CSV table of C-alpha atoms in Angstrom, one decimal:
chain,number,residue,atom,x,y,z
A,5,MET,CA,0.0,0.0,0.0
A,6,SER,CA,1.5,3.3,-1.1
A,7,PHE,CA,2.1,6.1,1.3
A,8,PHE,CA,-0.3,8.4,-0.5
A,9,PHE,CA,-3.1,5.8,-0.3
A,10,ARG,CA,-2.5,5.2,3.4
A,11,PHE,CA,-2.5,9.0,4.0
A,12,LEU,CA,-5.8,9.3,2.0
A,13,VAL,CA,-7.4,6.5,4.1
A,14,LEU,CA,-6.3,8.1,7.3
A,15,LEU,CA,-7.5,11.5,6.2
A,16,VAL,CA,-11.0,10.1,5.4
A,17,VAL,CA,-11.2,8.3,8.7
A,18,TRP,CA,-10.0,11.4,10.6
A,19,ALA,CA,-12.6,13.6,8.8
A,20,GLY,CA,-15.4,11.1,9.6
A,21,VAL,CA,-14.5,10.8,13.3
A,22,ASP,CA,-14.0,14.6,13.6
A,23,PHE,CA,-17.4,15.3,12.0
A,24,CYS,CA,-19.3,12.8,14.1
A,25,LEU,CA,-17.8,14.0,17.3
A,26,GLY,CA,-18.2,17.7,16.3
A,27,ARG,CA,-21.9,17.0,15.4
A,28,ARG,CA,-22.4,15.3,18.8
A,29,ASN,CA,-20.9,18.2,20.6
A,30,GLN,CA,-23.1,20.7,18.7
A,31,LEU,CA,-26.3,18.8,19.5
A,32,LYS,CA,-25.4,18.8,23.2
A,33,ARG,CA,-25.3,22.6,23.1
A,34,ALA,CA,-28.2,23.2,20.7
A,35,GLU,CA,-31.5,24.3,22.2
A,36,VAL,CA,-34.9,24.9,20.8
A,37,ARG,CA,-35.4,28.7,20.6
A,38,LYS,CA,-38.8,29.9,19.4
A,39,PHE,CA,-39.6,33.6,19.7
A,40,PRO,CA,-43.2,34.5,20.6
A,41,MET,CA,-45.8,35.6,18.1
A,42,ARG,CA,-45.3,39.2,17.1
A,43,HIS,CA,-47.0,41.8,15.0
A,44,SER,CA,-44.8,43.7,12.5
A,45,ASP,CA,-45.1,45.5,9.2
A,46,PHE,CA,-43.1,44.0,6.3
A,47,ARG,CA,-41.8,45.0,2.9
A,48,LEU,CA,-40.6,42.3,0.5
A,49,TYR,CA,-37.6,42.7,-1.7
A,50,THR,CA,-36.8,40.5,-4.7
A,51,CYS,CA,-34.3,42.9,-6.4
A,52,GLY,CA,-30.8,43.5,-5.0
A,53,GLN,CA,-30.6,47.1,-6.1
A,54,THR,CA,-33.9,48.0,-4.5
A,55,LEU,CA,-32.8,46.3,-1.3
A,56,TYR,CA,-29.4,47.9,-1.1
A,57,ASP,CA,-31.0,51.4,-1.8
A,58,ASP,CA,-33.3,51.1,1.2
A,59,LEU,CA,-30.8,49.3,3.4
A,60,PHE,CA,-28.0,51.8,2.8
A,61,ALA,CA,-30.5,54.7,3.3
A,62,ASP,CA,-31.6,53.2,6.7
A,63,ILE,CA,-28.0,52.8,7.7
A,64,GLN,CA,-27.3,56.4,6.7
A,65,HIS,CA,-30.1,57.6,8.9
A,66,ALA,CA,-29.1,55.6,12.0
A,67,ARG,CA,-29.0,57.6,15.2
A,68,HIS,CA,-27.9,55.2,17.9
A,69,HIS,CA,-26.7,51.8,16.7
A,70,ILE,CA,-26.2,49.5,13.7
A,71,HIS,CA,-26.0,45.7,14.2
A,72,ILE,CA,-25.3,43.6,11.1
A,73,LEU,CA,-24.7,39.9,10.5
A,74,PHE,CA,-24.0,38.6,7.0
A,75,PHE,CA,-22.8,35.3,5.7
A,76,ILE,CA,-21.0,36.9,2.8
A,77,VAL,CA,-19.5,40.4,2.3
A,78,ASN,CA,-17.3,40.3,-0.7
A,79,ASN,CA,-14.3,42.3,-1.7
A,80,ASP,CA,-15.8,44.3,-4.6
A,81,ARG,CA,-17.3,47.7,-5.4
A,82,VAL,CA,-20.7,47.4,-3.7
A,83,SER,CA,-19.1,45.7,-0.7
A,84,HIS,CA,-16.6,48.6,-0.3
A,85,LYS,CA,-19.4,51.1,-0.5
A,86,PHE,CA,-21.2,49.2,2.3
A,87,LEU,CA,-18.1,49.1,4.5
A,88,GLU,CA,-17.4,52.8,3.9
A,89,LEU,CA,-20.9,53.6,5.0
A,90,LEU,CA,-20.4,51.7,8.2
A,91,MET,CA,-17.1,53.5,8.9
A,92,GLU,CA,-18.7,56.8,8.2
A,93,LYS,CA,-21.5,56.1,10.8
A,94,ALA,CA,-18.9,54.9,13.3
A,95,ARG,CA,-16.9,58.2,12.9
A,96,GLN,CA,-20.2,60.0,13.6
A,97,GLY,CA,-20.3,58.3,17.0
A,98,ILE,CA,-22.9,55.7,16.1
A,99,GLU,CA,-22.3,52.2,17.6
A,100,VAL,CA,-21.6,49.8,14.7
A,101,ARG,CA,-21.2,46.1,15.1
A,102,LEU,CA,-20.4,43.9,12.1
A,103,LEU,CA,-20.4,40.1,12.4
A,104,LEU,CA,-19.4,38.0,9.4
A,105,ASP,CA,-19.0,34.3,8.8
A,106,ARG,CA,-15.3,33.4,8.5
A,107,ILE,CA,-15.6,31.1,5.5
A,108,GLY,CA,-18.4,32.9,3.8
A,109,SER,CA,-16.6,36.2,3.9
A,110,HIS,CA,-13.1,34.9,3.3
A,111,HIS,CA,-12.7,37.4,0.3
A,112,LEU,CA,-12.8,40.3,2.7
A,113,SER,CA,-9.2,41.7,2.9
A,114,LYS,CA,-7.1,42.2,6.0
A,115,ASP,CA,-6.7,45.8,5.0
A,116,SER,CA,-10.5,46.3,5.0
A,117,ILE,CA,-10.8,44.7,8.4
A,118,ARG,CA,-8.0,46.9,9.7
A,119,GLN,CA,-9.7,50.0,8.3
A,120,LEU,CA,-13.0,49.1,9.9
A,121,ARG,CA,-11.5,48.7,13.3
A,122,GLU,CA,-9.4,51.9,13.0
A,123,ASN,CA,-12.6,53.8,12.1
A,124,GLY,CA,-14.5,52.6,15.2
A,125,VAL,CA,-16.5,49.7,13.8
A,126,HIS,CA,-16.7,46.7,16.2
A,127,PHE,CA,-15.9,43.9,13.9
A,128,SER,CA,-15.7,40.1,14.4
A,129,PHE,CA,-15.7,37.0,12.4
A,130,CYS,CA,-17.9,34.1,13.6
A,131,HIS,CA,-17.6,30.4,13.2
A,132,THR,CA,-13.8,30.3,12.7
A,133,ILE,CA,-12.1,27.0,12.2
A,134,ARG,CA,-11.0,25.8,15.6
A,135,LEU,CA,-9.9,22.8,17.7
A,136,PRO,CA,-10.7,20.2,18.5
A,137,PHE,CA,-13.1,19.6,15.6
A,138,LEU,CA,-11.3,21.2,12.7
A,139,PHE,CA,-13.2,19.5,9.9
A,140,TYR,CA,-16.6,20.0,11.5
A,141,SER,CA,-16.0,23.6,12.4
A,142,ALA,CA,-14.8,24.3,8.8
A,143,ASN,CA,-18.3,23.1,7.6
A,144,GLN,CA,-20.5,24.7,10.3
A,145,ARG,CA,-21.4,28.1,9.1
A,146,ASN,CA,-23.4,31.0,10.4
A,147,HIS,CA,-25.7,31.5,7.5
A,148,ARG,CA,-28.0,34.1,9.1
A,149,LYS,CA,-28.4,37.5,7.5
A,150,ILE,CA,-29.7,40.0,10.0
A,151,THR,CA,-29.6,43.8,10.2
A,152,ILE,CA,-31.0,45.9,13.1
A,153,ILE,CA,-30.9,49.7,13.0
A,154,ASP,CA,-31.6,51.7,16.2
A,155,GLY,CA,-33.6,48.7,17.5
A,156,LYS,CA,-36.5,49.9,15.3
A,157,ILE,CA,-35.8,48.6,11.8
A,158,GLY,CA,-34.9,45.0,10.9
A,159,TYR,CA,-33.8,43.1,7.8
A,160,ILE,CA,-33.7,39.3,7.2
A,161,GLY,CA,-33.6,37.1,4.1
A,162,GLY,CA,-31.5,35.6,1.4
A,163,PHE,CA,-29.3,38.5,0.0
A,164,ASN,CA,-25.7,39.0,1.1
A,165,ILE,CA,-23.5,41.9,0.1
A,166,GLY,CA,-21.7,41.6,-3.3
A,167,GLU,CA,-21.9,42.5,-7.0
A,168,GLU,CA,-23.4,39.1,-7.9
A,169,TYR,CA,-26.5,40.0,-5.8
A,170,LEU,CA,-27.1,42.9,-8.2
A,171,GLY,CA,-27.0,40.5,-11.2
A,172,HIS,CA,-23.5,41.5,-12.2
A,173,ASP,CA,-22.1,37.9,-12.5
A,174,PRO,CA,-22.2,37.2,-16.2
A,175,GLN,CA,-22.5,33.4,-15.6
A,176,LEU,CA,-25.5,33.6,-13.3
A,177,GLY,CA,-27.2,36.7,-14.6
A,178,ASN,CA,-30.2,38.2,-12.9
A,179,TRP,CA,-30.2,37.3,-9.2
A,180,ARG,CA,-33.7,36.5,-7.8
A,181,ASP,CA,-34.0,36.4,-4.0
A,182,TYR,CA,-36.4,37.2,-1.2
A,183,HIS,CA,-35.5,39.6,1.6
A,184,LEU,CA,-37.7,41.3,4.3
A,185,ARG,CA,-37.6,44.7,5.9
A,186,LEU,CA,-39.7,45.0,9.1
A,187,THR,CA,-40.7,47.5,11.6
A,188,GLY,CA,-42.7,46.7,14.8
A,189,GLU,CA,-42.6,44.2,17.6
A,190,GLY,CA,-40.5,41.6,15.7
A,191,VAL,CA,-37.4,43.8,15.6
A,192,GLN,CA,-36.6,43.0,19.2
A,193,ASP,CA,-36.3,39.3,18.4
A,194,LEU,CA,-33.8,40.0,15.6
A,195,GLN,CA,-31.9,42.1,18.1
A,196,VAL,CA,-31.8,39.3,20.6
A,197,GLN,CA,-30.6,36.8,18.0
A,198,PHE,CA,-27.8,39.2,16.8
A,199,LEU,CA,-26.6,39.9,20.3
A,200,HIS,CA,-26.7,36.2,21.1
A,201,ASP,CA,-24.4,35.5,18.1
A,202,TRP,CA,-22.2,38.4,19.0
A,203,ARG,CA,-21.8,37.2,22.5
A,204,ASP,CA,-20.9,33.7,21.4
A,205,GLU,CA,-18.0,35.1,19.3
A,206,THR,CA,-16.8,38.1,21.3
A,207,LYS,CA,-17.8,37.3,24.9
A,208,GLU,CA,-19.4,40.8,25.0
A,209,ASP,CA,-22.8,40.2,26.6
A,210,LEU,CA,-25.2,43.0,25.6
A,211,ILE,CA,-28.4,40.9,25.3
A,212,LYS,CA,-30.1,42.5,28.3
A,213,GLU,CA,-29.0,46.1,27.7
A,214,SER,CA,-32.2,48.1,27.6
A,215,LYS,CA,-30.7,50.8,25.3
A,216,TYR,CA,-31.0,48.3,22.4
A,217,TYR,CA,-34.7,47.7,22.9
A,218,PRO,CA,-36.7,50.9,22.3
A,219,ALA,CA,-40.5,50.8,22.6
A,220,LEU,CA,-42.0,49.3,19.5
A,221,ALA,CA,-45.4,49.8,18.0
A,222,LYS,CA,-47.6,46.8,17.1
A,223,GLY,CA,-47.6,46.1,13.3
A,224,SER,CA,-50.3,44.5,11.2
A,225,ALA,CA,-48.8,41.1,10.2
A,226,LEU,CA,-48.7,38.2,12.7
A,227,HIS,CA,-45.4,36.3,12.6
A,228,ARG,CA,-42.7,34.7,14.6
A,229,PHE,CA,-39.0,34.1,14.1
A,230,VAL,CA,-37.5,30.6,14.2
A,231,PRO,CA,-33.7,30.5,14.7
A,232,THR,CA,-31.9,27.1,14.4
A,233,ASP,CA,-28.4,26.1,15.1
A,234,GLY,CA,-27.9,23.0,12.9
A,235,ALA,CA,-30.8,21.3,14.7
A,236,TYR,CA,-34.6,21.4,14.9
A,237,LEU,CA,-35.1,23.0,11.5
A,238,GLN,CA,-36.2,19.7,10.0
A,239,GLN,CA,-39.0,19.4,12.5
A,240,ALA,CA,-40.2,22.9,11.7
A,241,PHE,CA,-40.3,22.0,8.0
A,242,LEU,CA,-42.0,18.7,8.7
A,243,ASP,CA,-44.7,20.6,10.7
A,244,LEU,CA,-45.3,22.9,7.7
A,245,ILE,CA,-45.7,20.0,5.3
A,246,GLU,CA,-48.1,18.2,7.7
A,247,GLU,CA,-50.2,21.4,8.1
A,248,ALA,CA,-50.9,21.6,4.3
A,249,GLU,CA,-54.5,20.9,3.4
A,250,HIS,CA,-54.4,21.6,-0.3
A,251,ASP,CA,-51.4,23.5,-1.6
A,252,LEU,CA,-47.7,23.4,-0.7
A,253,TYR,CA,-45.0,25.6,-2.5
A,254,ILE,CA,-41.3,25.3,-1.9
A,255,GLY,CA,-38.7,27.6,-3.5
A,256,THR,CA,-35.1,26.9,-2.8
A,257,PRO,CA,-31.7,27.2,-4.6
A,258,TYR,CA,-30.6,23.8,-3.3
A,259,PHE,CA,-33.1,21.0,-3.0
A,260,ILE,CA,-31.6,18.2,-1.0
A,261,PRO,CA,-34.3,17.4,1.6
A,262,GLY,CA,-33.0,14.1,3.0
A,263,ARG,CA,-35.1,11.0,3.7
A,264,LYS,CA,-37.5,12.3,6.4
A,265,LEU,CA,-38.6,15.4,4.5
A,266,GLN,CA,-38.7,13.4,1.2
A,267,ARG,CA,-41.1,10.9,2.8
A,268,ALA,CA,-43.2,13.7,4.2
A,269,LEU,CA,-43.5,15.2,0.8
A,270,LEU,CA,-44.5,11.9,-0.8
A,271,ARG,CA,-47.1,11.3,2.0
A,272,ALA,CA,-48.5,14.8,1.3
A,273,ALA,CA,-48.8,14.0,-2.4
A,274,GLU,CA,-50.6,10.8,-1.5
A,275,ARG,CA,-53.2,12.6,0.5
A,276,GLY,CA,-53.9,14.9,-2.5
A,277,ILE,CA,-51.8,18.0,-1.6
A,278,ARG,CA,-50.8,19.9,-4.7
A,279,ILE,CA,-47.0,20.3,-4.4
A,280,THR,CA,-45.0,22.8,-6.4
A,281,ILE,CA,-41.2,23.1,-6.1
A,282,LEU,CA,-39.1,25.8,-7.7
A,283,VAL,CA,-35.3,25.4,-8.1
A,284,PRO,CA,-32.8,27.2,-10.3
A,285,LYS,CA,-31.8,25.8,-13.7
A,286,LYS,CA,-28.3,27.3,-13.3
A,287,ALA,CA,-26.0,26.2,-10.5
A,288,ASP,CA,-23.7,28.4,-8.5
A,289,HIS,CA,-21.8,25.5,-6.9
A,290,PRO,CA,-20.6,22.2,-8.3
A,291,LEU,CA,-22.8,19.1,-8.0
A,292,VAL,CA,-25.8,20.8,-6.4
A,293,ARG,CA,-27.8,20.3,-9.6
A,294,GLU,CA,-27.0,16.6,-9.7
A,295,ALA,CA,-27.6,16.1,-5.9
A,296,LYS,CA,-31.3,17.0,-6.3
A,297,LEU,CA,-32.0,14.4,-9.0
A,298,PRO,CA,-32.5,11.4,-6.7
A,299,TYR,CA,-35.2,13.4,-4.9
A,300,CYS,CA,-36.9,14.8,-8.0
A,301,ARG,CA,-37.6,11.5,-9.7
A,302,PRO,CA,-39.9,10.0,-7.0
A,303,LEU,CA,-41.7,13.4,-6.5
A,304,LEU,CA,-42.3,13.7,-10.2
A,305,ARG,CA,-43.7,10.1,-10.3
A,306,ALA,CA,-46.0,11.1,-7.4
A,307,GLY,CA,-47.5,13.9,-9.4
A,308,CYS,CA,-45.5,16.9,-7.9
A,309,SER,CA,-44.7,19.8,-10.2
A,310,ILE,CA,-41.0,20.8,-10.2
A,311,TYR,CA,-40.0,24.0,-12.1
A,312,GLN,CA,-36.6,25.2,-13.1
A,313,PHE,CA,-36.1,29.0,-12.9
A,314,GLU,CA,-34.6,30.2,-16.2
A,315,ASP,CA,-34.4,34.0,-15.8
A,316,GLY,CA,-31.0,34.1,-14.1
A,317,PHE,CA,-30.3,32.5,-10.7
A,318,PHE,CA,-33.0,31.7,-8.2
A,319,HIS,CA,-31.7,32.0,-4.6
A,320,ALA,CA,-34.9,32.6,-2.6
A,321,LYS,CA,-35.8,30.4,0.4
A,322,ILE,CA,-39.6,30.2,0.8
A,323,ILE,CA,-42.3,27.8,1.8
A,324,MET,CA,-46.0,28.6,1.4
A,325,VAL,CA,-48.8,26.5,2.9
A,326,ASP,CA,-52.4,27.0,1.6
A,327,GLY,CA,-52.0,30.8,1.4
A,328,ARG,CA,-52.1,30.7,5.2
A,329,ILE,CA,-48.5,30.4,6.2
A,330,CYS,CA,-45.4,31.8,4.5
A,331,ASP,CA,-41.9,31.0,5.6
A,332,ILE,CA,-39.1,33.4,4.3
A,333,GLY,CA,-35.7,33.3,5.7
A,334,THR,CA,-32.1,32.1,5.3
A,335,ALA,CA,-32.5,28.3,5.4
A,336,ASN,CA,-32.3,26.3,2.2
A,337,PHE,CA,-34.2,23.1,1.7
A,338,ASP,CA,-31.0,21.1,2.0
A,339,LEU,CA,-29.0,19.0,4.3
A,340,ARG,CA,-26.5,21.7,5.1
A,341,SER,CA,-29.2,24.1,6.4
A,342,LEU,CA,-31.0,21.3,8.2
A,343,TYR,CA,-28.0,19.8,10.0
A,344,ILE,CA,-25.0,22.1,10.0
A,345,ASN,CA,-25.7,25.8,9.4
A,346,HIS,CA,-27.1,28.4,11.9
A,347,GLU,CA,-30.2,29.8,10.3
A,348,ILE,CA,-33.2,32.1,11.0
A,349,ASN,CA,-36.6,32.0,9.3
A,350,CYS,CA,-39.7,34.1,9.6
A,351,PHE,CA,-43.1,32.4,9.6
A,352,ILE,CA,-45.7,34.9,8.6
A,353,TYR,CA,-49.4,34.3,9.1
A,354,ASP,CA,-50.9,37.4,7.5
A,355,LYS,CA,-53.0,36.6,4.4
A,356,SER,CA,-52.7,40.1,2.9
A,357,PHE,CA,-48.9,40.0,3.0
A,358,ILE,CA,-48.9,36.4,1.7
A,359,GLU,CA,-50.9,37.7,-1.3
A,360,VAL,CA,-48.1,40.1,-2.0
A,361,VAL,CA,-45.6,37.2,-1.8
A,362,LYS,CA,-47.8,35.0,-4.0
A,363,LYS,CA,-47.7,37.5,-6.9
A,364,GLU,CA,-43.9,37.3,-6.8
A,365,VAL,CA,-44.1,33.5,-6.7
A,366,ASP,CA,-46.4,33.5,-9.7
A,367,GLN,CA,-43.9,35.7,-11.6
A,368,ASP,CA,-41.1,33.3,-10.7
A,369,LEU,CA,-43.1,30.4,-12.1
A,370,GLU,CA,-43.8,32.3,-15.3
A,371,ASN,CA,-40.1,32.6,-15.7
A,372,SER,CA,-39.5,28.9,-15.2
A,373,GLN,CA,-39.9,25.6,-17.1
A,374,LEU,CA,-41.5,22.4,-15.9
A,375,LEU,CA,-39.0,19.6,-15.3
A,376,THR,CA,-40.1,16.3,-16.8
A,377,LEU,CA,-39.2,12.8,-15.6
A,378,GLU,CA,-37.9,12.1,-19.1
A,379,GLU,CA,-35.3,14.8,-18.8
A,380,ILE,CA,-33.6,13.2,-15.8
A,381,SER,CA,-34.1,9.5,-16.7
A,382,ASN,CA,-31.7,7.4,-18.7
A,383,LEU,CA,-28.8,9.8,-18.2
A,384,PRO,CA,-25.5,9.1,-19.9
A,385,PHE,CA,-22.8,7.4,-17.8
A,386,SER,CA,-20.8,10.5,-17.2
A,387,LYS,CA,-23.8,12.3,-15.7
A,388,ARG,CA,-24.7,9.3,-13.6
A,389,CYS,CA,-21.2,9.3,-12.2
A,390,LYS,CA,-21.6,13.0,-11.3
A,391,GLU,CA,-24.9,12.2,-9.6
A,392,TRP,CA,-23.4,9.3,-7.6
A,393,LEU,CA,-20.6,11.6,-6.5
A,394,ALA,CA,-23.1,14.4,-5.6
A,395,THR,CA,-25.2,11.9,-3.6
A,396,ALA,CA,-22.1,10.8,-1.7
A,397,VAL,CA,-21.1,14.3,-0.6
A,398,ALA,CA,-24.6,15.9,-0.5
A,399,PHE,CA,-24.3,16.6,3.2
A,400,PHE,CA,-21.5,19.1,2.5
A,401,LEU,CA,-22.8,20.9,-0.6
């Protein structure tokens, strides 16, 4: 046995043991956290430019504090504009805290970080690679995207900060995503979640500081936030599927539901639920397109409708149940969001706002093409090999 082969075997064994022990350690610390029902007013964004215009304007008008968590801030023109704005506010004496995922925001330069700190921005990476579980910690990401301004305005959704989210990536084209702006009672829960994540990384405990929780008016839309730390998200999705009485819609860039959710979807189809799934036709990561195929075939045979978005790249994370419940957040319908990533979703129970969302969903479906069973059956050997590989590593896609 060659040295390289022995080394490869040892590496695979080490990674497996590291991941299992890291996962076990995470589950020991994970806890179910459900915020109470709140009433807030929402605005939905599906265009990156419109979102950035309003987000940057709200940041510009901040008077007390700005708390921001993103999975990705890139090292490009719009990212620099975003960081310059934060530094400008910090120089004005506004408290600014910026928390970024270490792997997701790896393009951010050391020089940019130095400038942020020199200009008064409280900056930290979260979920850095650390001992003793190196492989597991390298995969566990904080995928939440949260902004709180003065404790009165909140943002949550699928957009990050970068040129591609403006549709400037020539390979992906138009970027279709869903993001929420809210005012009202729910902002306090986003504040708690941000400060919880901030404390975990910096040891600075501000969760009970009253100055970050101003009095908030009651909004019109009933909702609650559901944060998950690599655990309990699957049960939340199972509950949504079980609640469906006639219609279930799932929009996700990565459709790798795993066995339990797949079985729940098939049971829903058996009881007559009309299931519609929207995924992108283009892929922004290797193998994600192939990883969904083993799940698509049984669903298509069961009568589910699966659409592929063709007008650019579809990155929205949304579930709608009977026009009664709408989930918009940061979690994809995939194994990584279910079992590894830290996510936060917003379950909305307001029919009038869900009607607004439904119009966007209908537009998405108009810009999509139905996937047929024939298209993904009898694939050539090379594509079947890619599918086998994608299935083997699906947990880490």
